[in-house]
PDB file of C-alpha atoms in Angstrom:
ATOM      1  CA  MET N 222      63.945 -24.135  -4.227  1.00 40.00           C
ATOM      2  CA  SER N 223      60.907 -26.196  -3.499  1.00 39.00           C
ATOM      3  CA  ASN N 224      57.254 -25.901  -4.585  1.00 43.00           C
ATOM      4  CA  GLY N 225      56.782 -23.543  -7.486  1.00 61.00           C
ATOM      5  CA  TYR N 226      59.479 -21.070  -8.345  1.00 70.00           C
ATOM      6  CA  ALA N 227      61.901 -18.979  -6.352  1.00 83.00           C
ATOM      7  CA  VAL N 228      61.936 -15.200  -6.490  1.00 84.00           C
ATOM      8  CA  HIS N 229      65.601 -14.321  -6.676  1.00 88.00           C
ATOM      9  CA  ASP N 230      66.975 -10.938  -7.696  1.00 94.00           C
ATOM     10  CA  LEU N 231      70.232 -10.946  -9.652  1.00 94.00           C
ATOM     11  CA  VAL N 232      72.909  -8.343 -10.365  1.00 95.00           C
ATOM     12  CA  VAL N 233      74.780  -8.299 -13.679  1.00 94.00           C
ATOM     13  CA  ARG N 234      77.787  -6.086 -14.444  1.00 93.00           C
ATOM     14  CA  ASN N 235      77.769  -5.264 -18.138  1.00 91.00           C
ATOM     15  CA  ASN N 236      81.561  -5.384 -18.395  1.00 91.00           C
ATOM     16  CA  GLU N 237      82.233  -8.913 -17.129  1.00 93.00           C
ATOM     17  CA  THR N 238      81.158 -12.505 -17.673  1.00 95.00           C
ATOM     18  CA  PHE N 239      77.966 -13.277 -15.739  1.00 95.00           C
ATOM     19  CA  ARG N 240      77.969 -16.504 -13.724  1.00 96.00           C
ATOM     20  CA  GLN N 241      75.193 -17.923 -11.572  1.00 95.00           C
ATOM     21  CA  ARG N 242      74.488 -21.415 -10.223  1.00 94.00           C
ATOM     22  CA  ILE N 243      70.961 -22.425  -9.274  1.00 93.00           C
ATOM     23  CA  THR N 244      69.978 -25.735  -7.709  1.00 93.00           C
ATOM     24  CA  TRP N 245      66.407 -26.955  -8.229  1.00 93.00           C
ATOM     25  CA  LEU N 246      65.152 -28.892  -5.182  1.00 92.00           C
ATOM     26  CA  ASP N 247      61.951 -30.874  -4.743  1.00 90.00           C
ATOM     27  CA  THR N 248      59.557 -30.610  -1.779  1.00 90.00           C
ATOM     28  CA  HIS N 249      61.860 -32.915   0.237  1.00 93.00           C
ATOM     29  CA  LYS N 250      64.830 -30.587  -0.426  1.00 92.00           C
ATOM     30  CA  LEU N 251      66.443 -33.145  -2.752  1.00 94.00           C
ATOM     31  CA  PRO N 252      67.873 -32.181  -6.159  1.00 94.00           C
ATOM     32  CA  VAL N 253      65.423 -32.683  -9.030  1.00 94.00           C
ATOM     33  CA  ASP N 254      66.635 -35.040 -11.769  1.00 95.00           C
ATOM     34  CA  VAL N 255      67.189 -32.654 -14.691  1.00 95.00           C
ATOM     35  CA  THR N 256      68.655 -35.201 -17.090  1.00 94.00           C
ATOM     36  CA  GLY N 257      67.669 -34.229 -20.627  1.00 95.00           C
ATOM     37  CA  TYR N 258      66.157 -30.882 -19.622  1.00 96.00           C
ATOM     38  CA  ARG N 259      66.692 -27.690 -21.616  1.00 96.00           C
ATOM     39  CA  ALA N 260      66.839 -24.226 -20.014  1.00 96.00           C
ATOM     40  CA  ASP N 261      65.978 -20.756 -21.294  1.00 96.00           C
ATOM     41  CA  MET N 262      66.194 -17.416 -19.530  1.00 95.00           C
ATOM     42  CA  TYR N 263      64.220 -14.445 -20.819  1.00 94.00           C
ATOM     43  CA  ILE N 264      65.148 -10.865 -19.906  1.00 95.00           C
ATOM     44  CA  ARG N 265      62.550  -8.117 -20.358  1.00 93.00           C
ATOM     45  CA  GLN N 266      62.450  -4.380 -19.705  1.00 90.00           C
ATOM     46  CA  THR N 267      59.243  -4.839 -17.712  1.00 87.00           C
ATOM     47  CA  ASN N 268      57.437  -7.989 -16.599  1.00 82.00           C
ATOM     48  CA  GLN N 269      55.415  -8.078 -19.828  1.00 83.00           C
ATOM     49  CA  GLY N 270      57.630  -5.783 -21.934  1.00 85.00           C
ATOM     50  CA  VAL N 271      59.917  -6.259 -24.884  1.00 88.00           C
ATOM     51  CA  ILE N 272      62.402  -9.132 -24.645  1.00 91.00           C
ATOM     52  CA  LEU N 273      65.900  -7.645 -24.324  1.00 92.00           C
ATOM     53  CA  GLN N 274      67.788 -10.940 -24.514  1.00 93.00           C
ATOM     54  CA  THR N 275      67.249 -14.672 -24.384  1.00 93.00           C
ATOM     55  CA  TRP N 276      69.864 -16.945 -22.852  1.00 94.00           C
ATOM     56  CA  GLY N 277      69.860 -20.681 -23.500  1.00 93.00           C
ATOM     57  CA  ASN N 278      72.355 -23.070 -25.031  1.00 91.00           C
ATOM     58  CA  PRO N 279      75.369 -22.507 -24.759  1.00 92.00           C
ATOM     59  CA  GLU N 280      74.934 -19.951 -21.928  1.00 95.00           C
ATOM     60  CA  ILE N 281      72.968 -22.314 -19.668  1.00 96.00           C
ATOM     61  CA  THR N 282      74.139 -25.824 -18.793  1.00 95.00           C
ATOM     62  CA  VAL N 283      71.680 -28.222 -17.139  1.00 96.00           C
ATOM     63  CA  GLY N 284      72.551 -31.258 -15.053  1.00 91.00           C
ATOM     64  CA  ALA N 285      76.341 -31.125 -14.671  1.00 91.00           C
ATOM     65  CA  GLU N 286      75.441 -32.111 -11.098  1.00 94.00           C
ATOM     66  CA  PRO N 287      72.026 -33.315  -9.824  1.00 94.00           C
ATOM     67  CA  GLY N 288      69.518 -30.455  -9.915  1.00 94.00           C
ATOM     68  CA  VAL N 289      72.138 -27.892 -10.956  1.00 95.00           C
ATOM     69  CA  ILE N 290      71.649 -25.211 -13.585  1.00 96.00           C
ATOM     70  CA  ASP N 291      74.791 -23.228 -14.420  1.00 96.00           C
ATOM     71  CA  ILE N 292      74.506 -19.903 -16.213  1.00 96.00           C
ATOM     72  CA  LYS N 293      77.589 -18.423 -17.853  1.00 96.00           C
ATOM     73  CA  VAL N 294      77.028 -15.506 -20.228  1.00 95.00           C
ATOM     74  CA  PRO N 295      80.077 -14.038 -21.975  1.00 94.00           C
ATOM     75  CA  VAL N 296      80.855 -10.337 -21.739  1.00 92.00           C
ATOM     76  CA  SER N 297      80.268 -10.058 -25.496  1.00 90.00           C
ATOM     77  CA  LYS N 298      76.550 -10.675 -24.829  1.00 92.00           C
ATOM     78  CA  VAL N 299      76.208  -9.067 -21.383  1.00 91.00           C
ATOM     79  CA  ASN N 300      77.715  -5.798 -22.617  1.00 90.00           C
ATOM     80  CA  ARG N 301      74.683  -5.236 -24.837  1.00 90.00           C
ATOM     81  CA  LEU N 302      72.480  -4.741 -21.754  1.00 90.00           C
ATOM     82  CA  LEU N 303      72.107  -1.103 -20.723  1.00 88.00           C
ATOM     83  CA  ALA N 304      72.430  -0.183 -17.060  1.00 91.00           C
ATOM     84  CA  GLY N 305      69.141  -0.209 -15.176  1.00 93.00           C
ATOM     85  CA  ASN N 306      66.489  -2.652 -14.031  1.00 94.00           C
ATOM     86  CA  ALA N 307      65.006  -5.497 -16.006  1.00 95.00           C
ATOM     87  CA  TYR N 308      63.131  -8.711 -15.181  1.00 95.00           C
ATOM     88  CA  TYR N 309      63.870 -12.351 -15.936  1.00 95.00           C
ATOM     89  CA  ASP N 310      62.498 -15.827 -15.623  1.00 94.00           C
ATOM     90  CA  LEU N 311      64.359 -19.113 -15.885  1.00 95.00           C
ATOM     91  CA  ARG N 312      62.362 -21.908 -17.512  1.00 95.00           C
ATOM     92  CA  LEU N 313      63.231 -25.574 -17.749  1.00 96.00           C
ATOM     93  CA  THR N 314      61.708 -27.803 -20.406  1.00 96.00           C
ATOM     94  CA  SER N 315      61.592 -31.532 -19.676  1.00 96.00           C
ATOM     95  CA  PRO N 316      62.319 -34.151 -22.346  1.00 96.00           C
ATOM     96  CA  GLY N 317      58.516 -34.666 -22.517  1.00 97.00           C
ATOM     97  CA  GLY N 318      57.889 -30.971 -23.223  1.00 97.00           C
ATOM     98  CA  ASP N 319      56.616 -29.833 -19.806  1.00 96.00           C
ATOM     99  CA  VAL N 320      57.765 -26.275 -19.006  1.00 95.00           C
ATOM    100  CA  THR N 321      58.476 -25.161 -15.435  1.00 94.00           C
ATOM    101  CA  VAL N 322      59.559 -21.694 -14.296  1.00 94.00           C
ATOM    102  CA  ILE N 323      62.033 -22.344 -11.476  1.00 94.00           C
ATOM    103  CA  ALA N 324      63.250 -18.793 -10.819  1.00 93.00           C
ATOM    104  CA  THR N 325      62.110 -15.251 -11.522  1.00 93.00           C
ATOM    105  CA  GLY N 326      62.971 -11.781 -10.313  1.00 94.00           C
ATOM    106  CA  ARG N 327      64.560  -8.432 -10.961  1.00 95.00           C
ATOM    107  CA  LEU N 328      67.792  -8.221 -12.919  1.00 95.00           C
ATOM    108  CA  THR N 329      69.816  -5.148 -11.960  1.00 95.00           C
ATOM    109  CA  ILE N 330      72.312  -4.254 -14.675  1.00 94.00           C
ATOM    110  CA  VAL N 331      75.258  -2.259 -13.367  1.00 94.00           C
ATOM    111  CA  SER N 332      77.375  -0.264 -15.798  1.00 91.00           C
ATOM    112  CA  GLY N 333      81.058  -1.099 -15.546  1.00 83.00           C
ATOM    113  CA  VAL N 334      83.878   1.427 -15.601  1.00 82.00           C
ATOM    114  CA  THR N 335      86.398  -0.677 -17.509  1.00 75.00           C
ATOM    115  CA  MET N 336      84.983  -1.803 -20.816  1.00 65.00           C
ATOM    116  CA  ASP N 337      86.467  -4.357 -23.211  1.00 58.00           C
ATOM    117  CA  ARG N 338      87.797  -2.506 -26.248  1.00 50.00           C
ATOM    118  CA  THR N 339      86.151  -5.054 -28.542  1.00 49.00           C
ATOM    119  CA  ILE N 340      82.670  -3.932 -27.483  1.00 46.00           C
ATOM    120  CA  ASP N 341      80.545  -2.642 -30.369  1.00 46.00           C
ATOM    121  CA  ASN N 342      80.711   1.131 -30.896  1.00 45.00           C
ATOM    122  CA  TYR N 343      83.496   1.564 -28.356  1.00 45.00           C
ATOM    123  CA  ARG N 344      86.935   2.891 -29.164  1.00 43.00           C
ATOM    124  CA  ALA N 345      89.588   2.873 -26.473  1.00 42.00           C
ATOM    125  CA  VAL N 346      91.859   5.898 -26.149  1.00 42.00           C
ATOM    126  CA  GLY N 347      95.411   5.383 -24.949  1.00 44.00           C
ATOM    127  CA  PRO N 348      97.406   7.710 -22.653  1.00 44.00           C
ATOM    128  CA  THR N 349      98.670   9.759 -25.637  1.00 45.00           C
ATOM    129  CA  GLY N 350      95.153  10.311 -26.949  1.00 43.00           C
ATOM    130  CA  ALA N 351      95.583   7.830 -29.812  1.00 44.00           C
ATOM    131  CA  TYR N 352      92.900   5.242 -30.473  1.00 42.00           C
ATOM    132  CA  LEU N 353      93.969   1.733 -29.461  1.00 41.00           C
TER     133      LEU N 353
END
């Protein structure tokens, strides 16, 4: 990434942990110093629609390596997203309070076949027909 933000479409499966690594680069293609920054990712049904979810701490880690933003959202949160298209933006807030959108795009949510039996409102049925 360089000037401004990157448009980057993402795919999320709603039955597995979502992981994504993004590196923020300056105009010289060097990692931006993100020491002390905070990150938030907003997911909406439409660009200006209702917020479906917000990811931040602990789902997003900033600065484990220079310029690196690591996103790791557990299945217990991802499974609440219904299959379809949504939109996101990833914002970083500097220690001084400046906010920068570094990535935005479409978030395609794919419905998984195998679902964790701990998911809300889901009851697994075993081979004999009994609930697990």
